[in-house]
Coordinates of C-alpha atoms in Angstrom, one line a residue:
V28 CA 0.0 -0.2 -0.3
L29 CA 2.7 2.4 0.8
S30 CA 4.6 1.8 -2.1
N31 CA 1.9 2.1 -4.6
C32 CA 0.4 5.4 -2.6
G33 CA -2.9 3.0 -2.2
N34 CA -4.6 -0.2 -2.7
Y35 CA -4.5 -0.4 -6.8
L36 CA -1.0 -1.1 -8.2
S37 CA 0.7 1.8 -9.8
F38 CA 2.2 -0.9 -12.1
G39 CA -1.2 -2.0 -13.8
D40 CA -3.7 -0.1 -12.0
T41 CA -5.6 -3.4 -10.8
K42 CA -7.0 -3.7 -7.0
F43 CA -5.2 -6.0 -4.2
I44 CA -6.4 -6.8 -0.9
P45 CA -4.2 -7.6 2.2
R46 CA -3.5 -11.4 2.5
I47 CA -4.8 -12.1 5.9
P48 CA -8.5 -12.6 6.5
R49 CA -10.6 -9.5 7.7
E50 CA -10.9 -11.0 11.3
S51 CA -7.3 -11.7 11.5
F52 CA -6.9 -7.8 10.4
A53 CA -9.3 -6.7 13.0
A54 CA -7.9 -8.4 15.4
V55 CA -4.5 -6.6 14.8
C56 CA -6.1 -3.2 14.7
S57 CA -7.9 -3.6 18.2
V58 CA -4.9 -4.4 19.9
A59 CA -4.0 -0.9 21.0
D60 CA -7.8 0.5 21.5
D61 CA -6.3 4.3 22.3
L62 CA -4.6 4.5 19.0
R63 CA -5.4 6.6 16.5
L64 CA -4.8 8.0 13.2
R65 CA -4.5 11.3 13.9
D66 CA -3.9 13.1 17.1
D67 CA -7.5 14.8 17.2
D68 CA -9.2 11.7 15.9
E69 CA -12.0 10.6 17.6
A70 CA -12.5 7.1 16.4
S71 CA -9.7 4.3 17.4
L72 CA -8.0 2.8 14.9
A73 CA -10.8 -0.4 14.9
E74 CA -13.3 1.3 14.6
R75 CA -11.8 3.4 11.6
F76 CA -10.8 -0.5 10.1
E77 CA -14.5 -1.6 10.3
H78 CA -15.7 1.2 8.4
A79 CA -13.4 0.7 5.7
A80 CA -12.9 -3.1 5.8
E81 CA -15.8 -4.1 3.3
A82 CA -14.4 -1.3 0.7
I83 CA -10.6 -2.6 1.7
Y84 CA -11.8 -6.3 0.9
S85 CA -14.4 -6.0 -1.5
L86 CA -13.9 -8.0 -4.9
D87 CA -16.7 -6.8 -6.8
R88 CA -16.1 -6.3 -10.5
S89 CA -16.7 -3.1 -10.7
V90 CA -14.0 -2.0 -8.1
L91 CA -11.0 -4.3 -9.6
S92 CA -9.6 -2.2 -11.4
L93 CA -8.7 1.6 -11.9
G94 CA -11.9 3.4 -14.7
L95 CA -14.4 5.6 -15.5
G96 CA -18.0 4.6 -14.4
D97 CA -18.7 0.9 -15.0
S98 CA -15.5 -0.5 -15.6
G99 CA -13.5 1.0 -12.7
V100 CA -13.1 3.3 -9.9
S101 CA -11.5 6.9 -10.3
A102 CA -10.5 9.1 -7.5
Y103 CA -10.6 12.0 -10.8
Y104 CA -14.3 11.8 -10.9
G105 CA -17.1 11.0 -9.4
E106 CA -19.0 7.8 -8.8
D107 CA -21.9 9.0 -10.5
L108 CA -20.1 10.5 -13.6
T109 CA -20.6 9.4 -16.6
R110 CA -18.2 9.5 -20.1
A111 CA -20.7 11.9 -21.7
D112 CA -20.3 14.3 -18.3
V113 CA -17.0 13.5 -18.6
D114 CA -16.7 14.5 -22.4
L115 CA -18.3 17.6 -21.8
V116 CA -15.9 18.9 -18.9
S117 CA -13.3 18.0 -21.5
A118 CA -15.6 20.7 -23.9
F119 CA -16.4 23.4 -21.8
M120 CA -12.5 23.3 -20.7
K121 CA -11.4 23.7 -24.1
S122 CA -13.3 26.4 -24.7
K123 CA -12.1 28.2 -21.5
G124 CA -8.4 27.5 -22.5
M125 CA -8.5 25.4 -19.4
E126 CA -6.1 22.4 -19.1
A127 CA -6.8 19.4 -16.9
W128 CA -4.0 18.2 -14.8
N129 CA -4.5 19.3 -11.6
T130 CA -8.4 18.8 -11.6
R131 CA -11.0 16.4 -10.5
V132 CA -14.6 16.1 -11.8
F133 CA -17.4 15.7 -9.8
K134 CA -21.2 15.9 -9.8
S135 CA -23.8 17.6 -7.6
G136 CA -27.4 17.5 -8.6
D137 CA -27.5 18.4 -12.1
N138 CA -24.5 20.6 -12.0
L139 CA -20.7 19.6 -12.8
I140 CA -18.1 20.5 -10.8
I141 CA -14.4 21.2 -11.7
R142 CA -12.0 20.8 -8.7
V143 CA -8.9 22.5 -9.0
A144 CA -5.8 21.3 -6.6
S145 CA -4.9 24.9 -5.1
A146 CA -3.6 25.7 -1.5
L147 CA -6.0 29.5 -1.1
R148 CA -10.0 29.8 -2.2
Q149 CA -10.9 31.3 -4.8
P150 CA -14.5 32.6 -5.3
I151 CA -16.6 30.2 -6.9
S152 CA -17.8 30.2 -10.4
L153 CA -20.9 29.2 -12.1
H154 CA -20.9 28.8 -16.2
E155 CA -23.7 27.4 -18.0
F156 CA -22.7 25.5 -21.1
E157 CA -24.5 23.2 -23.7
G158 CA -27.9 23.4 -21.6
R159 CA -25.5 22.4 -17.7
G160 CA -24.5 24.1 -15.6
I161 CA -20.5 23.4 -14.6
V162 CA -19.3 25.1 -11.1
I163 CA -15.2 25.8 -10.7
E164 CA -14.4 25.2 -7.0
H165 CA -10.8 25.4 -6.0
A166 CA -8.9 24.7 -2.6
D167 CA -9.2 20.6 -3.5
F168 CA -6.1 19.5 -1.3
D169 CA -5.2 22.8 0.4
A170 CA -3.7 21.3 3.6
A171 CA -1.3 19.3 1.4
L172 CA -0.4 22.1 -0.5
K173 CA 0.0 25.1 1.8
Q174 CA 2.5 22.7 3.3
V175 CA 4.3 22.8 0.3
V176 CA 4.0 26.4 -0.4
E177 CA 5.6 26.7 3.3
C178 CA 8.5 24.5 2.3
L179 CA 9.4 26.1 -0.7
E180 CA 9.5 30.1 0.9
N181 CA 11.5 28.5 3.4
A182 CA 13.7 26.6 0.3
L183 CA 13.6 30.1 -1.9
P184 CA 16.7 31.5 0.2
Y185 CA 18.7 28.5 -0.7
A186 CA 17.9 29.1 -4.7
A187 CA 21.4 28.6 -6.6
N188 CA 20.7 31.1 -9.1
D189 CA 18.3 33.2 -10.2
N190 CA 16.5 30.5 -13.2
Q191 CA 15.9 28.0 -9.8
R192 CA 14.7 31.4 -7.5
K193 CA 11.9 32.5 -10.2
M194 CA 11.0 28.6 -10.6
V195 CA 10.5 28.6 -7.1
L196 CA 8.5 31.9 -7.1
S197 CA 6.4 30.1 -9.7
Y198 CA 5.6 27.0 -7.9
I199 CA 4.4 29.2 -4.8
A200 CA 2.1 31.1 -7.3
H201 CA 1.2 28.1 -8.9
F202 CA 0.3 25.7 -5.7
N203 CA -1.1 28.9 -4.1
G204 CA -3.8 29.8 -7.0
G205 CA -3.6 26.7 -9.4
D206 CA -3.2 28.9 -12.3
I207 CA -1.3 25.4 -14.7
D208 CA -0.1 29.0 -16.7
D209 CA 2.0 29.3 -13.3
H210 CA 3.3 25.7 -13.5
K211 CA 4.3 26.1 -17.0
E212 CA 6.4 29.1 -16.2
S213 CA 8.3 27.4 -13.2
Q214 CA 9.3 24.6 -16.3
R215 CA 10.7 27.7 -18.4
H216 CA 12.7 28.6 -15.6
W217 CA 13.7 24.4 -14.9
I218 CA 15.0 24.2 -18.3
K219 CA 16.9 27.1 -18.1
D220 CA 18.5 25.7 -15.4
K221 CA 21.4 23.6 -16.8
G222 CA 23.5 21.4 -15.1
P223 CA 22.3 21.8 -11.6
V224 CA 24.6 19.8 -8.9
V225 CA 21.2 18.7 -6.9
E226 CA 18.0 18.5 -9.4
S227 CA 14.6 18.6 -8.6
N228 CA 11.0 18.6 -9.9
L229 CA 7.6 18.8 -8.3
G230 CA 3.3 19.3 -9.3
F231 CA 1.0 17.8 -11.4
I232 CA 3.2 15.5 -13.9
E233 CA 2.4 12.3 -15.5
T234 CA -1.3 11.3 -16.4
Y235 CA -0.9 7.2 -16.8
R236 CA -3.1 7.0 -13.9
D237 CA -6.4 8.8 -15.1
P238 CA -8.6 6.4 -17.0
L239 CA -9.0 9.2 -20.0
G240 CA -5.0 10.0 -20.1
Q241 CA -5.9 13.9 -18.5
R242 CA -5.2 14.5 -15.3
A243 CA -1.9 13.6 -13.3
E244 CA -0.5 12.7 -10.4
W245 CA 1.4 14.5 -7.6
E246 CA 5.1 13.8 -8.4
G247 CA 8.6 15.3 -6.6
F248 CA 11.8 14.3 -6.6
V249 CA 15.1 15.2 -5.7
A250 CA 18.4 14.0 -6.5
M251 CA 22.3 14.4 -7.0
V252 CA 24.2 14.4 -10.6
N253 CA 26.2 11.8 -11.7
K254 CA 28.7 13.8 -13.1
E255 CA 30.9 11.0 -15.1
Q256 CA 27.7 9.1 -16.7
T257 CA 25.8 12.5 -17.3
R258 CA 29.0 13.2 -19.6
K259 CA 28.2 10.3 -21.5
F260 CA 24.7 11.8 -22.2
G261 CA 26.3 14.5 -23.2
V262 CA 27.3 13.2 -25.8
L263 CA 24.6 11.7 -27.1
V264 CA 22.7 14.8 -27.0
D265 CA 25.6 17.0 -29.0
S266 CA 25.0 14.2 -31.2
A267 CA 21.6 14.1 -31.5
P268 CA 21.5 16.6 -34.9
K269 CA 22.8 14.0 -36.7
L270 CA 20.6 11.3 -35.3
I271 CA 17.5 12.8 -35.3
P272 CA 17.7 12.4 -39.5
L273 CA 17.7 8.7 -39.2
L274 CA 14.3 8.9 -37.6
P275 CA 11.7 7.7 -40.0
W276 CA 9.5 10.7 -40.9
G277 CA 11.3 13.2 -42.4
K278 CA 12.4 17.1 -41.5
D279 CA 8.7 18.5 -42.0
F280 CA 7.3 16.4 -39.0
E281 CA 10.2 17.1 -36.9
K282 CA 10.7 19.7 -34.8
D283 CA 12.3 22.9 -36.5
S284 CA 15.4 23.2 -34.5
F285 CA 16.6 21.0 -32.1
R286 CA 17.0 22.8 -28.4
P287 CA 19.9 20.8 -26.9
P288 CA 18.2 19.8 -23.6
D289 CA 19.7 18.9 -19.9
F290 CA 20.6 15.7 -19.8
T291 CA 21.2 14.0 -16.5
S292 CA 22.0 11.0 -15.4
L293 CA 20.9 11.3 -11.4
E294 CA 21.0 9.4 -8.2
V295 CA 17.4 10.0 -6.4
L296 CA 17.7 11.0 -3.0
G297 CA 13.9 11.2 -2.9
F298 CA 11.1 10.6 -5.2
A299 CA 7.5 11.1 -3.9
S300 CA 4.8 9.3 -6.5
S301 CA 3.1 5.7 -6.3
G302 CA 5.7 4.7 -8.8
I303 CA 9.9 5.3 -9.1
P304 CA 10.4 5.3 -13.3
A305 CA 13.8 4.6 -14.3
G306 CA 14.0 7.6 -16.6
I307 CA 12.1 11.0 -17.0
N308 CA 11.3 13.2 -20.1
I309 CA 9.8 16.6 -19.2
P310 CA 8.0 18.8 -18.9
N311 CA 5.2 17.4 -20.6
Y312 CA 3.1 20.2 -21.8
D313 CA 3.1 20.5 -25.4
D314 CA 3.8 24.3 -26.2
I315 CA 6.8 24.4 -23.9
R316 CA 8.5 21.1 -25.0
Q317 CA 7.8 22.0 -28.8
N318 CA 8.8 26.1 -28.5
L319 CA 11.0 25.6 -25.7
G320 CA 12.4 22.5 -24.9
F321 CA 13.0 19.7 -22.2
K322 CA 15.2 18.0 -19.9
N323 CA 16.0 14.4 -19.9
V324 CA 16.8 12.6 -16.8
S325 CA 18.0 8.8 -16.3
L326 CA 17.4 7.9 -12.6
G327 CA 21.3 5.9 -12.5
N328 CA 20.8 4.0 -9.0
V329 CA 17.2 3.0 -10.3
L330 CA 18.6 0.8 -13.5
R331 CA 21.2 -0.4 -11.1
A332 CA 18.9 -1.2 -8.4
G333 CA 17.8 -4.7 -10.2
G334 CA 21.0 -6.4 -9.8
K335 CA 21.8 -9.8 -11.5
S336 CA 20.1 -12.4 -10.7
K337 CA 21.2 -16.4 -11.0
E338 CA 17.3 -17.7 -11.5
R339 CA 16.1 -18.6 -14.7
I340 CA 14.8 -16.0 -17.0
S341 CA 11.5 -16.6 -18.0
F342 CA 10.8 -16.7 -21.7
L343 CA 14.3 -16.9 -23.0
R344 CA 15.7 -20.0 -24.6
D345 CA 18.9 -21.9 -22.8
A346 CA 21.0 -20.0 -26.1
D347 CA 20.2 -16.5 -25.0
Q348 CA 20.2 -16.9 -20.7
E349 CA 24.0 -16.0 -20.2
L350 CA 24.1 -13.3 -22.7
Y351 CA 20.7 -11.7 -21.4
R352 CA 21.7 -12.0 -17.7
D353 CA 25.1 -10.1 -18.7
L354 CA 23.9 -7.2 -21.0
S355 CA 20.5 -6.8 -19.6
N356 CA 21.3 -3.3 -17.8
E357 CA 23.7 -1.9 -20.4
S358 CA 21.1 -2.9 -23.2
F359 CA 18.2 -1.5 -21.0
E360 CA 20.8 1.8 -20.4
V361 CA 21.0 2.3 -24.2
Q362 CA 17.5 1.8 -24.3
V363 CA 16.3 4.6 -21.8
G364 CA 18.8 7.0 -23.5
L365 CA 17.4 6.9 -27.1
H366 CA 13.6 6.6 -25.6
E367 CA 13.9 9.6 -23.6
L368 CA 16.2 12.0 -25.7
L369 CA 15.1 10.8 -29.0
G370 CA 12.0 9.2 -28.1
H371 CA 10.0 11.6 -26.1
G372 CA 12.0 14.3 -27.3
S373 CA 11.3 14.3 -31.2
G374 CA 8.5 14.9 -33.2
K375 CA 6.2 18.2 -34.0
L376 CA 2.8 18.8 -33.7
L377 CA 1.6 20.7 -36.6
E378 CA -0.9 23.2 -35.1
K379 CA -3.6 25.9 -36.5
R380 CA -2.5 29.0 -34.2
A381 CA -5.2 31.5 -32.4
D382 CA -4.8 34.0 -35.6
G383 CA -5.7 31.7 -37.9
S384 CA -1.9 30.5 -39.3
F385 CA -0.1 27.4 -39.3
N386 CA 3.1 26.7 -38.0
F387 CA 4.2 24.3 -40.9
D388 CA 3.4 24.4 -44.7
P389 CA 0.1 23.1 -45.4
K390 CA 1.6 22.0 -48.7
I391 CA 3.4 19.2 -47.1
V392 CA 2.6 16.0 -48.0
D393 CA 1.3 13.2 -45.9
P394 CA 3.7 10.1 -46.1
T395 CA 1.0 7.8 -45.1
T396 CA -1.7 9.1 -47.5
G397 CA 0.9 10.6 -50.4
K398 CA -1.5 13.5 -49.9
P399 CA -1.3 17.1 -48.3
V400 CA -1.9 16.7 -44.5
A401 CA -5.5 16.9 -44.1
S402 CA -5.9 17.3 -39.8
W403 CA -3.7 19.3 -37.4
Y404 CA -4.2 20.3 -33.8
E405 CA -6.8 22.9 -33.1
P406 CA -6.7 26.3 -31.1
G407 CA -6.9 24.9 -27.5
E408 CA -6.4 21.3 -28.1
T409 CA -3.4 19.5 -26.8
W410 CA -2.1 15.8 -28.0
G411 CA -3.5 14.4 -24.9
S412 CA -7.1 16.2 -25.1
V413 CA -7.3 14.6 -28.6
F414 CA -5.8 10.9 -28.2
T415 CA -7.2 11.1 -25.0
T416 CA -7.6 7.1 -23.6
I417 CA -4.6 6.1 -25.8
A418 CA -2.3 9.2 -25.6
S419 CA 0.2 7.8 -22.9
S420 CA 0.7 4.4 -24.1
Y421 CA 0.8 5.6 -27.7
E422 CA 3.3 8.1 -27.1
E423 CA 5.4 5.3 -25.0
C424 CA 5.0 3.2 -27.6
R425 CA 6.8 6.0 -29.9
A426 CA 9.6 6.2 -27.9
E427 CA 10.3 2.5 -27.2
A428 CA 10.2 2.3 -30.9
V429 CA 12.8 5.1 -31.5
G430 CA 15.3 3.3 -29.1
L431 CA 14.8 0.0 -31.0
H432 CA 15.1 1.8 -34.3
L433 CA 18.3 3.6 -33.3
C434 CA 19.5 1.2 -31.3
T435 CA 21.2 -0.9 -34.4
D436 CA 23.2 1.7 -35.4
E437 CA 26.6 1.6 -35.0
R438 CA 27.6 5.3 -34.4
V439 CA 24.6 5.2 -31.9
L440 CA 26.3 2.3 -29.6
K441 CA 29.8 3.7 -30.0
I442 CA 28.5 7.1 -28.2
F443 CA 27.4 4.7 -24.8
G444 CA 30.9 2.7 -24.7
H445 CA 30.4 -0.3 -27.3
E446 CA 32.0 -1.0 -30.1
G447 CA 32.9 -4.5 -32.3
Q448 CA 30.7 -7.6 -31.4
H449 CA 30.0 -6.9 -27.8
A450 CA 27.8 -3.4 -29.6
K451 CA 26.0 -6.2 -31.9
D452 CA 25.2 -8.0 -28.9
I453 CA 23.6 -5.1 -27.2
A454 CA 21.3 -4.1 -29.9
Y455 CA 20.3 -7.9 -30.2
V456 CA 19.4 -7.9 -26.2
N457 CA 17.8 -5.0 -26.4
W458 CA 15.3 -6.8 -29.1
V459 CA 15.1 -9.6 -26.8
S460 CA 14.1 -7.6 -24.2
M461 CA 11.3 -5.9 -25.9
A462 CA 10.3 -8.6 -27.2
R463 CA 9.7 -10.4 -23.9
A464 CA 8.3 -7.5 -22.0
G465 CA 5.6 -7.6 -24.5
I466 CA 5.3 -11.5 -23.6
S467 CA 5.1 -9.9 -19.9
A468 CA 3.0 -7.4 -20.5
L469 CA 0.1 -9.7 -21.2
T470 CA -0.3 -9.8 -17.1
F471 CA -1.1 -6.3 -17.2
Y472 CA -4.0 -7.8 -20.0
D473 CA -7.6 -7.3 -18.6
P474 CA -9.7 -9.8 -20.5
E475 CA -12.7 -9.6 -18.4
H476 CA -13.2 -5.8 -19.5
D477 CA -10.8 -6.7 -22.8
R478 CA -8.5 -3.3 -21.7
W479 CA -4.8 -3.1 -20.8
G480 CA -4.0 -1.7 -17.3
Q481 CA -0.4 -0.2 -17.5
A482 CA 0.3 2.6 -20.8
H483 CA 4.3 1.0 -20.9
M484 CA 3.4 -2.8 -20.8
M485 CA 0.7 -1.9 -23.7
A486 CA 2.7 -0.3 -25.8
R487 CA 5.3 -3.1 -25.5
F488 CA 2.5 -5.5 -26.7
A489 CA 2.2 -3.5 -29.7
L490 CA 6.2 -3.5 -30.5
L491 CA 6.0 -7.6 -30.0
N492 CA 3.4 -7.7 -32.6
V493 CA 5.4 -5.6 -35.0
M494 CA 7.9 -8.2 -34.6
L495 CA 5.8 -11.1 -34.7
E496 CA 3.9 -10.0 -38.5
A497 CA 7.3 -8.5 -39.6
G498 CA 6.8 -12.3 -40.3
E499 CA 9.9 -14.5 -42.2
G500 CA 11.0 -16.3 -39.2
L501 CA 12.2 -13.2 -37.5
L502 CA 10.0 -14.0 -34.2
S503 CA 8.4 -16.6 -32.6
I504 CA 7.1 -17.8 -29.9
E505 CA 6.7 -21.7 -28.9
K506 CA 7.3 -24.5 -26.4
D507 CA 10.4 -26.1 -25.7
E508 CA 11.2 -29.5 -25.1
A509 CA 10.6 -28.7 -21.3
G510 CA 7.5 -27.6 -21.7
E511 CA 8.1 -23.5 -21.6
W512 CA 6.8 -21.3 -23.5
V513 CA 10.1 -19.4 -25.1
L514 CA 10.9 -16.5 -27.5
H515 CA 13.2 -17.1 -30.9
L516 CA 14.2 -13.8 -32.1
D517 CA 16.2 -14.7 -35.3
R518 CA 19.3 -12.1 -34.6
S519 CA 20.6 -12.4 -38.5
K520 CA 17.2 -10.8 -39.7
I521 CA 16.5 -7.7 -37.4
A522 CA 18.3 -5.6 -40.0
S523 CA 16.6 -6.8 -42.9
V524 CA 13.0 -7.8 -41.3
G525 CA 12.8 -6.3 -38.2
A526 CA 14.5 -2.6 -38.3
P527 CA 12.1 -1.6 -41.9
A528 CA 8.9 -3.0 -40.1
I529 CA 9.8 -1.2 -36.5
A530 CA 10.5 2.0 -38.9
E531 CA 7.5 1.5 -41.0
F532 CA 5.1 1.2 -37.7
L533 CA 7.2 4.6 -35.9
R534 CA 6.4 6.5 -39.0
K535 CA 2.7 6.1 -38.8
L536 CA 3.0 6.5 -35.3
N537 CA 4.6 9.8 -35.4
V538 CA 2.8 10.8 -38.5
Y539 CA -0.5 10.4 -36.9
K540 CA 0.2 12.0 -33.2
A541 CA 1.7 15.0 -35.5
T542 CA -1.0 15.4 -37.7
A543 CA -3.8 15.0 -34.9
N544 CA -5.4 12.3 -36.9
E545 CA -6.8 10.8 -33.8
K546 CA -8.9 7.8 -35.9
A547 CA -6.1 6.7 -37.8
G548 CA -3.7 6.6 -35.0
R549 CA -6.2 4.8 -32.8
A550 CA -7.2 1.9 -35.1
L551 CA -3.4 1.4 -36.1
Y552 CA -2.8 1.3 -32.1
A553 CA -5.9 -1.3 -31.6
H554 CA -5.0 -4.0 -34.0
L555 CA -1.5 -4.1 -32.0
T556 CA -2.9 -4.5 -28.8
S557 CA -5.5 -6.9 -29.5
V558 CA -5.6 -9.9 -27.5
D559 CA -6.5 -13.0 -29.3
A560 CA -6.9 -16.6 -28.1
K561 CA -3.4 -17.5 -28.5
F562 CA -2.6 -14.9 -26.6
L563 CA -4.7 -15.5 -24.4
T564 CA -3.7 -18.9 -23.6
L565 CA -0.1 -17.6 -23.7
R566 CA -1.2 -15.4 -21.1
D567 CA -2.3 -18.2 -18.3
Y568 CA 1.2 -19.0 -18.6
V569 CA 2.7 -15.4 -18.2
L570 CA 1.0 -15.3 -15.2
S571 CA 2.7 -18.6 -13.6
K572 CA 5.5 -17.1 -13.9
R573 CA 4.6 -13.5 -12.8
K574 CA 7.3 -12.3 -10.1
P575 CA 6.5 -9.4 -7.6
R576 CA 7.9 -6.1 -8.5
H577 CA 10.5 -3.9 -6.8
I578 CA 9.3 -2.1 -3.1
W579 CA 11.8 0.9 -3.0
V580 CA 13.0 1.8 0.0
Q581 CA 14.2 5.6 0.2
P582 CA 16.4 7.4 2.9
V583 CA 14.7 10.7 4.6
T584 CA 16.9 13.6 5.1
D585 CA 16.2 15.8 8.8
I586 CA 17.7 19.0 9.8
D587 CA 19.6 18.7 13.2
A588 CA 19.4 21.2 16.0
K589 CA 22.5 22.7 14.7
G590 CA 21.0 23.1 11.1
G591 CA 22.8 20.5 10.1
V592 CA 21.7 17.6 7.3
V593 CA 20.9 14.2 8.6
L594 CA 20.5 11.2 6.3
R595 CA 18.5 8.2 7.9
E596 CA 18.9 5.1 5.8
Y597 CA 16.7 2.1 6.2
P598 CA 17.2 -1.8 5.3
A599 CA 16.0 -3.0 2.5
T600 CA 13.1 -4.6 4.5
N601 CA 9.3 -4.4 5.0
R602 CA 9.9 -2.6 8.1
G603 CA 12.3 -0.5 6.2
V604 CA 9.7 0.8 3.6
I605 CA 7.2 1.2 6.9
D606 CA 10.0 3.3 8.9
S607 CA 10.9 5.6 6.1
H608 CA 7.2 5.8 5.5
V609 CA 6.4 7.1 8.6
D610 CA 9.7 9.2 8.9
R611 CA 9.1 11.3 5.8
Y612 CA 5.0 11.7 6.0
A613 CA 4.0 11.5 9.6
Y614 CA 3.5 15.5 9.8
L615 CA 1.3 15.0 6.8
L616 CA -1.5 12.7 9.3
N617 CA -2.2 15.6 11.6
A618 CA -3.2 17.7 8.4
S619 CA -6.6 19.1 8.2
W620 CA -7.8 17.5 5.1

């Protein structure tokens, strides 16, 4: 629960319940009658548990996963909301130039309510839109955000430069008032803050857990730069202008100019979110990414945390076991670097401006049709608002495909320090890793609702299918002599069969995204992420081989009586996870929620 920030998996979006019976849980809670969740709580812990027990243990079909309406539950949306209600709110917000990142939606009577996260209250505004009343309320999560603002105000005197100072001031304005434009301003200053020794970012950032892919989860991190590894990424950034033309869509669908971003390798000190990624490419705001740029971050101690297990690796042939075990970490480092910088960092959105002009030549030809482009983003539209439910996974698939496309290039591999046969092995292991991830992804498919529960895994399953559909013996999945399902990737056909298939798929992904062609993009993605009867049979086997994901134990920093910083570390045990969370977040328990 602590690791996932709730009782739904952060990587998979499905519900989990306690291993012990309800009666045993109740007995544990009743041991200390005077124990309270908060100092001013009138109810005992046992009473609190009884109030929540039914929901905690419920396995009703409607609550087994995150979703909207009958397909699941979501704290972003009230229980009585329909998809039509939410679509109406989206249309209203578009008409007002309002973005959804830090909002939630509820219903009161016939009115629809947009709650904006902010520390300060503002006058409630009532609007009429298409015959419905829409109310905008501020001060959602105000108790927590007031503490965030207080901490930022205390941090302001320690800003290392003017960019950091302006960034913190913009954070304060955003978290106080809830205006997304203030957060965008903070990210403009963050992008300009090149090469800090200590890196941080926070806000409502990633939309993976919103069923509609528009509303974001709170996220914040503090990390120290690994200077040696960062120098390697610096070479990749410097090489990017020469590598971008290798992407299969041409200059008309690429940004007008490449703005070299910071690409740093970080050692994470603290990452506050329901899941810790291996890499980040932010900010996610289309207008900033396209016009100003972004930062790339590789989280080095996250990448290294897995270690090298001696256990047999599922879905791999005997011939691939040792090579994969030896090179999977190095190949993943290559994939993450390409995924973040040249995946998320590439591509242009074709837009019509508010004054009626375009940010592209309307005469350019759509390579997927051979005709002039026929669609683009209208004023007020964003990538997320147009592609909605598939946006997050589709973009992850595009970035992953860029990694596969470029990792076979000798020039790219040399940047990462890989040459000769070793470099060829790195590329092969990267392709094997992606195919294996595509098989493992079946764990995150829900056959009852015919939907995917994790954006990255849905993306990897799509790429698995691209390899399979390429044919000519490139990839097969079959049982070995021991009755185990294994994949066989013919490395001699990666260049001749696999690479062209990935390139063509990647071209379509990027052009459909660039031209706001949601219809074609959704059809393509639906085809490649469809799970047929053969894959459902394989899914049963995959579930039998499933292993738990890592649970992260993070340190906590304190200020001692003399003003010095104290680092508190914890053992890699369940108790260590609990103690670290209590020490980090105990002050929130007494907040006035």
